[in-house]
Coordinates of C-alpha atoms and ligand atoms in Angstrom, one line a residue:
M1 CA 21.4 -49.2 13.0
Y2 CA 20.6 -47.3 16.4
L3 CA 24.3 -46.9 17.0
D4 CA 27.2 -46.8 14.1
R5 CA 29.3 -49.8 13.2
A6 CA 32.2 -48.6 15.5
Q7 CA 29.9 -48.0 18.0
W8 CA 28.7 -51.7 18.2
A9 CA 32.4 -52.7 17.3
T10 CA 33.3 -51.5 20.6
F11 CA 30.2 -52.1 22.2
F12 CA 30.1 -55.4 23.3
P13 CA 33.8 -55.4 24.5
A14 CA 32.8 -53.4 26.8
L15 CA 30.4 -55.2 28.1
L16 CA 32.1 -57.8 28.9
L17 CA 34.7 -55.4 31.3
I18 CA 31.0 -54.8 32.5
D19 CA 30.5 -58.6 33.0
V20 CA 34.0 -59.3 34.4
D21 CA 33.6 -56.4 37.4
L22 CA 29.9 -57.9 37.9
A23 CA 31.2 -61.6 38.3
E24 CA 34.4 -60.6 40.6
Q25 CA 31.7 -58.9 42.5
C26 CA 29.9 -62.6 43.1
R27 CA 32.9 -64.4 43.6
Q28 CA 33.9 -62.3 46.7
N29 CA 30.6 -63.1 48.2
R30 CA 31.4 -66.6 48.1
C31 CA 29.0 -69.5 47.6
P32 CA 25.7 -68.9 48.6
H33 CA 25.2 -72.8 49.7
C34 CA 28.0 -73.6 52.1
G35 CA 30.2 -70.8 52.0
G36 CA 32.8 -72.2 50.4
P37 CA 35.3 -70.5 47.5
L38 CA 34.3 -69.8 43.8
H39 CA 36.3 -70.2 40.8
R40 CA 35.7 -68.9 37.3
S41 CA 33.9 -71.3 35.1
D42 CA 33.4 -69.9 31.8
Y43 CA 31.4 -71.2 29.1
P44 CA 31.4 -70.1 25.5
R45 CA 28.1 -69.9 24.2
K46 CA 26.7 -68.2 20.5
P47 CA 24.9 -65.0 20.9
R48 CA 23.1 -64.1 17.8
G49 CA 22.7 -60.5 16.5
G50 CA 25.9 -58.9 17.2
P51 CA 28.1 -57.5 14.6
D52 CA 30.3 -59.6 12.6
G53 CA 33.9 -60.4 14.0
L54 CA 33.5 -60.6 18.0
G55 CA 35.6 -62.4 19.5
D56 CA 35.4 -65.6 20.9
E57 CA 35.8 -64.2 24.4
V58 CA 32.6 -61.7 23.9
C59 CA 30.7 -64.3 23.7
L60 CA 32.0 -66.3 26.9
R61 CA 29.0 -66.7 29.4
L62 CA 31.5 -66.0 32.9
S63 CA 30.2 -68.7 35.0
L64 CA 31.2 -69.4 38.9
C65 CA 31.3 -72.9 40.1
C66 CA 32.0 -74.0 44.2
G67 CA 35.4 -75.3 44.7
R68 CA 34.8 -77.2 47.7
E69 CA 34.8 -81.1 47.4
G70 CA 31.3 -82.4 47.5
C71 CA 29.0 -79.3 47.1
R72 CA 30.5 -78.1 43.2
H73 CA 27.5 -75.5 43.2
R74 CA 27.3 -73.3 40.2
K75 CA 26.3 -69.6 40.5
M76 CA 25.5 -67.6 37.3
P77 CA 26.0 -63.8 38.3
P78 CA 24.8 -61.1 36.5
S79 CA 25.6 -60.1 33.0
C80 CA 24.8 -57.1 30.6
R81 CA 25.5 -59.2 27.7
F82 CA 22.9 -62.5 28.1
L83 CA 19.0 -62.6 29.1
G84 CA 19.1 -66.2 31.0
R85 CA 19.0 -68.6 28.3
K86 CA 18.0 -66.2 25.2
V87 CA 19.7 -67.2 22.1
Y88 CA 20.4 -63.0 21.6
F89 CA 22.3 -60.8 22.9
A90 CA 19.8 -58.2 25.8
A91 CA 21.0 -55.7 23.3
I92 CA 19.7 -56.6 20.5
V93 CA 16.4 -57.5 21.9
L94 CA 15.7 -53.6 23.7
V95 CA 17.6 -52.0 20.1
V96 CA 14.6 -54.1 18.6
V97 CA 12.1 -53.7 20.7
T98 CA 12.8 -50.2 21.1
M99 CA 13.4 -49.3 17.1
R100 CA 10.0 -51.2 16.7
Q101 CA 8.4 -49.4 19.3
R102 CA 9.0 -45.9 18.1
R103 CA 9.5 -46.4 14.5
L104 CA 12.7 -45.2 13.9
G105 CA 13.4 -45.2 10.2
S106 CA 14.5 -48.0 8.8
A107 CA 13.7 -49.9 11.7
S108 CA 10.9 -52.4 9.3
A109 CA 10.9 -56.1 9.9
A110 CA 13.1 -56.8 6.2
K111 CA 15.7 -55.0 7.7
L112 CA 15.8 -55.9 11.2
K113 CA 15.4 -59.4 9.9
A114 CA 18.9 -58.0 7.6
T115 CA 20.9 -56.6 10.4
F116 CA 19.9 -58.5 13.2
G117 CA 19.0 -61.6 11.6
V118 CA 15.6 -61.7 13.9
S119 CA 12.6 -63.1 12.5
W120 CA 9.3 -61.3 12.3
E121 CA 8.2 -64.0 14.6
T122 CA 10.6 -63.6 17.4
D123 CA 10.2 -59.7 17.5
K124 CA 6.6 -60.3 18.2
R125 CA 6.8 -62.0 20.8
W126 CA 10.1 -59.6 22.1
M127 CA 6.6 -56.6 21.8
T128 CA 4.6 -58.9 23.4
Y129 CA 6.7 -59.7 26.1
F130 CA 7.3 -56.2 26.8
A131 CA 3.9 -54.8 26.7
E132 CA 2.4 -57.5 28.2
V133 CA 5.0 -59.2 30.8
F134 CA 8.3 -57.5 31.8
S135 CA 6.0 -54.2 33.6
T136 CA 4.8 -57.1 36.6
T137 CA 8.5 -58.1 37.0
S138 CA 9.9 -57.7 39.9
T139 CA 13.2 -56.3 38.1
W140 CA 11.4 -53.3 36.9
K141 CA 9.6 -53.0 39.9
R142 CA 13.3 -52.2 41.3
I143 CA 14.3 -50.2 38.6
R144 CA 11.2 -48.5 38.4
G145 CA 12.3 -47.3 41.8
L146 CA 15.9 -45.6 40.9
V147 CA 14.9 -43.9 37.7
T148 CA 11.9 -40.9 37.0
S149 CA 7.9 -41.7 37.5
T150 CA 7.9 -39.8 33.9
V151 CA 8.7 -43.3 32.5
R152 CA 4.8 -45.7 31.7
D153 CA 4.9 -48.9 31.9
D154 CA 3.1 -49.3 28.9
D155 CA 6.4 -47.5 27.2
L156 CA 8.9 -50.3 28.2
P157 CA 11.7 -50.2 27.3
A158 CA 11.8 -47.4 24.6
G159 CA 10.8 -44.7 28.1
L160 CA 13.2 -46.2 29.7
L161 CA 16.3 -45.7 26.7
E162 CA 15.8 -42.4 26.4
V163 CA 16.1 -41.5 30.3
L164 CA 19.2 -43.0 30.5
D165 CA 20.6 -42.0 26.7
G166 CA 19.4 -38.2 27.7
A167 CA 16.7 -38.4 24.7
G168 CA 19.1 -40.1 22.3
E169 CA 22.1 -37.8 23.5
D170 CA 24.2 -40.5 24.0
K171 CA 22.8 -43.9 23.2
V172 CA 26.0 -46.1 23.8
G173 CA 26.3 -44.5 27.2
G174 CA 21.9 -45.0 27.9
L175 CA 22.1 -48.6 26.5
T176 CA 24.4 -49.5 28.6
R177 CA 23.4 -48.1 31.8
C178 CA 19.9 -49.8 30.9
L179 CA 21.9 -52.9 30.8
E180 CA 23.3 -52.9 33.6
L181 CA 20.2 -52.0 35.6
L182 CA 18.6 -55.2 33.8
A183 CA 21.4 -57.3 35.1
T184 CA 21.5 -56.2 38.7
G185 CA 17.9 -55.8 38.8
G186 CA 17.0 -59.4 39.4
E187 CA 17.0 -62.1 37.2
E188 CA 12.4 -62.1 37.1
A189 CA 12.4 -60.4 33.9
W190 CA 14.3 -63.0 31.9
E191 CA 12.9 -66.4 32.9
H192 CA 9.3 -65.4 31.9
S193 CA 10.5 -64.5 28.5
K194 CA 11.1 -66.4 25.4
Ligands
LIG1 ZN1 30.1 -74.4 47.9

C-alpha cells in the first residue's frame, strides 16, 4: 500500500545509504564534548512495519561513540529510518497517518493492521500527535521555512508529503525528501511522540 511491493523492497536499503551519509557528516564534526574522534558504534534494532526480508544491516541504528578515553560520549546521528526510540520505521508512521488523513483506498484500520502491523490504538495515537503536537515543534517550524506556505499546520503530514511528491507523481522521492527533512530538522519532533 501507498508504494508498491517492489518500491517498498528497495526503499529501506536506499534510506540506509542516506543514513550512512548523515552519520559520516556527523562523525567528521568530532565529539561535541571533548573534540575527540568519533567512531561508528552501530547497534541492531527491530523496527516494525517494513516489508519482510529486510537485511539486518537495514535495521541497524547507526551510532557514534567518542574514542577518547574517559569521554566515550555517544552521539546519535540523524536518521531517515528511525524516530527516536519508536518501534516503527519513520516512513510507516508518515504513510499510515497520511492514508488515514486522505482516506486513501484500502486505508481501513483492518487493512493497515494487516499490511503494516499497526494497531488501531497506535494509529489513533499517531493521528492525535500530528493533529495536536507536531505543528508546535521546532522541527516543523524549521521545515516550514523550507517549503511552500500552502502547507497548512492542520494538514500534516499529508499536506507536506503532497508538496514534496508533486501531488503523488513521485511518491518514493517525496517520502524520501520528507524523511530527510524530518531527520535534519532537529530531534524535538519525536521527543514528544509515543
Ligand atoms: Zn569525547
